[in-house]
Amino acid sequence: LTQSVPRSVLAREDLLAVYHAELARQGVEYDITICRDRFRVSALYLLTYAVTIAGTLDLQNERGTRLARTLLGNSLAALDEIDAFELL
């Protein structure tokens, strides 16, 4: 949700709420606030993957540069949208 899904797709629907609703439908008792808080922590942690992957790409070619910008751009935008940086 934070790296590969385009922001335009995420803007259409709260996919975390969809996930939570399915858990509830399956009988899992899980507070939506705790679910969102854990997602924020996980999303912040997963920034390390985006940085690591971007660091291994060949930025001398257009594809590598585009992929790095997309991956890091999506990650940073998502973290900003969910106020994950306040956790630091």
N, C-alpha and C. Protein backbone atom coordinates (compact mmCIF):
# COMPACT_ATOMS: atom_id res chain seq x y z
N LEU A 1 0.81 -1.21 0.00
CA LEU A 1 0.00 0.00 0.00
C LEU A 1 0.85 1.27 0.00
N THR A 2 2.03 1.20 0.53
CA THR A 2 2.84 2.42 0.63
C THR A 2 3.85 2.57 -0.50
N GLN A 3 4.14 1.50 -1.23
CA GLN A 3 5.20 1.60 -2.21
C GLN A 3 4.75 1.37 -3.65
N SER A 4 3.94 0.37 -3.87
CA SER A 4 3.64 -0.02 -5.25
C SER A 4 2.27 0.43 -5.75
N VAL A 5 1.37 0.71 -4.86
CA VAL A 5 0.02 1.11 -5.27
C VAL A 5 0.02 2.61 -5.55
N PRO A 6 -0.39 3.01 -6.75
CA PRO A 6 -0.41 4.44 -7.07
C PRO A 6 -1.33 5.22 -6.12
N ARG A 7 -0.95 6.44 -5.80
CA ARG A 7 -1.71 7.28 -4.88
C ARG A 7 -3.14 7.46 -5.39
N SER A 8 -3.32 7.52 -6.71
CA SER A 8 -4.65 7.72 -7.27
C SER A 8 -5.58 6.55 -6.95
N VAL A 9 -5.04 5.35 -6.88
CA VAL A 9 -5.83 4.17 -6.51
C VAL A 9 -6.21 4.25 -5.04
N LEU A 10 -5.26 4.60 -4.21
CA LEU A 10 -5.52 4.70 -2.77
C LEU A 10 -6.50 5.82 -2.43
N ALA A 11 -6.53 6.85 -3.26
CA ALA A 11 -7.44 7.96 -3.00
C ALA A 11 -8.90 7.57 -3.20
N ARG A 12 -9.14 6.52 -3.97
CA ARG A 12 -10.52 6.09 -4.26
C ARG A 12 -11.18 5.36 -3.12
N GLU A 13 -10.39 4.65 -2.31
CA GLU A 13 -10.98 3.82 -1.26
C GLU A 13 -9.99 3.63 -0.13
N ASP A 14 -10.51 3.59 1.08
CA ASP A 14 -9.68 3.35 2.27
C ASP A 14 -9.44 1.84 2.36
N LEU A 15 -8.35 1.38 1.76
CA LEU A 15 -8.09 -0.06 1.70
C LEU A 15 -7.80 -0.66 3.07
N LEU A 16 -7.29 0.12 3.97
CA LEU A 16 -7.07 -0.39 5.33
C LEU A 16 -8.42 -0.66 6.01
N ALA A 17 -9.40 0.20 5.75
CA ALA A 17 -10.75 -0.03 6.29
C ALA A 17 -11.37 -1.28 5.67
N VAL A 18 -11.12 -1.51 4.39
CA VAL A 18 -11.62 -2.71 3.72
C VAL A 18 -11.00 -3.95 4.36
N TYR A 19 -9.70 -3.89 4.58
CA TYR A 19 -8.99 -4.99 5.24
C TYR A 19 -9.57 -5.25 6.63
N HIS A 20 -9.74 -4.18 7.39
CA HIS A 20 -10.28 -4.31 8.75
C HIS A 20 -11.70 -4.88 8.73
N ALA A 21 -12.52 -4.42 7.80
CA ALA A 21 -13.89 -4.92 7.69
C ALA A 21 -13.92 -6.42 7.39
N GLU A 22 -12.99 -6.87 6.56
CA GLU A 22 -12.92 -8.30 6.24
C GLU A 22 -12.48 -9.10 7.46
N LEU A 23 -11.54 -8.58 8.21
CA LEU A 23 -11.15 -9.25 9.45
C LEU A 23 -12.36 -9.41 10.37
N ALA A 24 -13.12 -8.32 10.53
CA ALA A 24 -14.30 -8.35 11.39
C ALA A 24 -15.33 -9.35 10.85
N ARG A 25 -15.51 -9.38 9.54
CA ARG A 25 -16.46 -10.31 8.92
C ARG A 25 -16.07 -11.75 9.20
N GLN A 26 -14.77 -11.99 9.31
CA GLN A 26 -14.25 -13.34 9.59
C GLN A 26 -14.23 -13.65 11.09
N GLY A 27 -14.71 -12.71 11.90
CA GLY A 27 -14.80 -12.94 13.34
C GLY A 27 -13.61 -12.48 14.15
N VAL A 28 -12.68 -11.78 13.52
CA VAL A 28 -11.50 -11.29 14.24
C VAL A 28 -11.86 -9.99 14.94
N GLU A 29 -11.64 -9.93 16.23
CA GLU A 29 -11.87 -8.71 17.00
C GLU A 29 -10.57 -7.92 17.04
N TYR A 30 -10.57 -6.79 16.36
CA TYR A 30 -9.36 -6.00 16.20
C TYR A 30 -9.77 -4.54 16.05
N ASP A 31 -9.45 -3.73 17.02
CA ASP A 31 -9.84 -2.33 17.02
C ASP A 31 -9.25 -1.61 15.81
N ILE A 32 -10.06 -0.85 15.09
CA ILE A 32 -9.60 -0.14 13.89
C ILE A 32 -8.50 0.86 14.23
N THR A 33 -8.54 1.46 15.40
CA THR A 33 -7.51 2.42 15.80
C THR A 33 -6.17 1.72 15.97
N ILE A 34 -6.17 0.58 16.60
CA ILE A 34 -4.94 -0.20 16.76
C ILE A 34 -4.44 -0.66 15.39
N CYS A 35 -5.35 -1.07 14.54
CA CYS A 35 -4.99 -1.49 13.18
C CYS A 35 -4.29 -0.35 12.43
N ARG A 36 -4.85 0.84 12.50
CA ARG A 36 -4.25 2.00 11.82
C ARG A 36 -2.91 2.37 12.44
N ASP A 37 -2.81 2.32 13.76
CA ASP A 37 -1.54 2.65 14.42
C ASP A 37 -0.45 1.65 14.02
N ARG A 38 -0.78 0.39 14.00
CA ARG A 38 0.21 -0.63 13.61
C ARG A 38 0.60 -0.49 12.14
N PHE A 39 -0.35 -0.12 11.32
CA PHE A 39 -0.04 0.12 9.90
C PHE A 39 0.95 1.27 9.76
N ARG A 40 0.75 2.33 10.53
CA ARG A 40 1.66 3.48 10.46
C ARG A 40 3.07 3.07 10.86
N VAL A 41 3.21 2.31 11.93
CA VAL A 41 4.53 1.85 12.38
C VAL A 41 5.17 0.96 11.32
N SER A 42 4.39 0.04 10.78
CA SER A 42 4.90 -0.88 9.76
C SER A 42 5.30 -0.13 8.49
N ALA A 43 4.49 0.82 8.10
CA ALA A 43 4.79 1.60 6.89
C ALA A 43 6.09 2.37 7.06
N LEU A 44 6.30 2.93 8.23
CA LEU A 44 7.54 3.66 8.49
C LEU A 44 8.74 2.71 8.42
N TYR A 45 8.60 1.56 9.02
CA TYR A 45 9.67 0.56 8.97
C TYR A 45 9.97 0.14 7.53
N LEU A 46 8.92 -0.06 6.74
CA LEU A 46 9.11 -0.54 5.37
C LEU A 46 9.77 0.48 4.44
N LEU A 47 9.91 1.70 4.90
CA LEU A 47 10.67 2.68 4.13
C LEU A 47 12.10 2.18 3.93
N THR A 48 12.60 1.38 4.87
CA THR A 48 13.96 0.84 4.74
C THR A 48 14.08 -0.01 3.48
N TYR A 49 13.02 -0.73 3.12
CA TYR A 49 13.05 -1.53 1.89
C TYR A 49 13.12 -0.64 0.67
N ALA A 50 12.32 0.41 0.66
CA ALA A 50 12.33 1.32 -0.49
C ALA A 50 13.71 1.95 -0.67
N VAL A 51 14.31 2.37 0.42
CA VAL A 51 15.64 3.00 0.35
C VAL A 51 16.68 1.98 -0.10
N THR A 52 16.62 0.77 0.45
CA THR A 52 17.57 -0.28 0.08
C THR A 52 17.44 -0.65 -1.39
N ILE A 53 16.22 -0.86 -1.85
CA ILE A 53 16.01 -1.22 -3.25
C ILE A 53 16.46 -0.09 -4.17
N ALA A 54 16.07 1.14 -3.85
CA ALA A 54 16.46 2.28 -4.68
C ALA A 54 17.98 2.41 -4.74
N GLY A 55 18.65 2.07 -3.65
CA GLY A 55 20.10 2.15 -3.61
C GLY A 55 20.81 1.11 -4.46
N THR A 56 20.10 0.06 -4.83
CA THR A 56 20.72 -0.98 -5.66
C THR A 56 20.44 -0.79 -7.15
N LEU A 57 19.59 0.15 -7.49
CA LEU A 57 19.21 0.34 -8.89
C LEU A 57 20.27 1.11 -9.65
N ASP A 58 20.34 0.85 -10.94
CA ASP A 58 21.26 1.57 -11.81
C ASP A 58 20.60 2.90 -12.19
N LEU A 59 21.04 3.97 -11.56
CA LEU A 59 20.45 5.28 -11.81
C LEU A 59 21.00 5.94 -13.06
N GLN A 60 21.87 5.22 -13.77
CA GLN A 60 22.41 5.75 -15.02
C GLN A 60 21.48 5.49 -16.19
N ASN A 61 20.47 4.63 -15.97
CA ASN A 61 19.51 4.43 -17.05
C ASN A 61 18.13 4.92 -16.61
N GLU A 62 17.32 5.25 -17.59
CA GLU A 62 16.01 5.85 -17.33
C GLU A 62 15.09 4.96 -16.51
N ARG A 63 15.10 3.66 -16.79
CA ARG A 63 14.21 2.74 -16.07
C ARG A 63 14.55 2.69 -14.58
N GLY A 64 15.84 2.58 -14.27
CA GLY A 64 16.26 2.54 -12.88
C GLY A 64 15.92 3.82 -12.13
N THR A 65 16.14 4.94 -12.78
CA THR A 65 15.82 6.24 -12.17
C THR A 65 14.32 6.37 -11.94
N ARG A 66 13.52 5.98 -12.94
CA ARG A 66 12.07 6.08 -12.82
C ARG A 66 11.54 5.17 -11.70
N LEU A 67 12.09 3.97 -11.63
CA LEU A 67 11.66 3.03 -10.59
C LEU A 67 12.02 3.55 -9.19
N ALA A 68 13.22 4.06 -9.04
CA ALA A 68 13.64 4.60 -7.74
C ALA A 68 12.77 5.78 -7.33
N ARG A 69 12.51 6.68 -8.26
CA ARG A 69 11.66 7.84 -7.95
C ARG A 69 10.24 7.42 -7.60
N THR A 70 9.71 6.45 -8.32
CA THR A 70 8.35 5.98 -8.04
C THR A 70 8.28 5.32 -6.68
N LEU A 71 9.20 4.41 -6.43
CA LEU A 71 9.21 3.68 -5.16
C LEU A 71 9.37 4.61 -3.97
N LEU A 72 10.35 5.48 -4.03
CA LEU A 72 10.58 6.41 -2.92
C LEU A 72 9.49 7.47 -2.84
N GLY A 73 9.04 7.94 -4.00
CA GLY A 73 7.98 8.94 -4.02
C GLY A 73 6.69 8.42 -3.41
N ASN A 74 6.29 7.21 -3.82
CA ASN A 74 5.08 6.60 -3.25
C ASN A 74 5.23 6.39 -1.75
N SER A 75 6.38 5.89 -1.33
CA SER A 75 6.61 5.61 0.09
C SER A 75 6.53 6.88 0.92
N LEU A 76 7.22 7.90 0.49
CA LEU A 76 7.25 9.15 1.25
C LEU A 76 5.89 9.84 1.26
N ALA A 77 5.19 9.80 0.14
CA ALA A 77 3.84 10.39 0.08
C ALA A 77 2.89 9.66 1.02
N ALA A 78 2.96 8.33 1.02
CA ALA A 78 2.09 7.54 1.90
C ALA A 78 2.39 7.83 3.36
N LEU A 79 3.66 7.90 3.71
CA LEU A 79 4.04 8.18 5.10
C LEU A 79 3.55 9.56 5.53
N ASP A 80 3.61 10.50 4.62
CA ASP A 80 3.12 11.84 4.92
C ASP A 80 1.60 11.83 5.10
N GLU A 81 0.90 11.11 4.25
CA GLU A 81 -0.56 11.05 4.30
C GLU A 81 -1.07 10.43 5.60
N ILE A 82 -0.35 9.47 6.14
CA ILE A 82 -0.80 8.81 7.38
C ILE A 82 -0.09 9.36 8.61
N ASP A 83 0.60 10.48 8.44
CA ASP A 83 1.30 11.14 9.55
C ASP A 83 2.25 10.21 10.29
N ALA A 84 2.93 9.36 9.56
CA ALA A 84 3.84 8.39 10.18
C ALA A 84 5.10 9.05 10.74
N PHE A 85 5.49 10.18 10.16
CA PHE A 85 6.72 10.81 10.62
C PHE A 85 6.61 11.36 12.04
N GLU A 86 5.39 11.56 12.53
CA GLU A 86 5.24 12.01 13.90
C GLU A 86 5.65 10.94 14.90
N LEU A 87 5.80 9.72 14.43
CA LEU A 87 6.23 8.61 15.30
C LEU A 87 7.72 8.66 15.60
N LEU A 88 8.46 9.42 14.82
CA LEU A 88 9.91 9.48 15.00
C LEU A 88 10.30 10.28 16.23
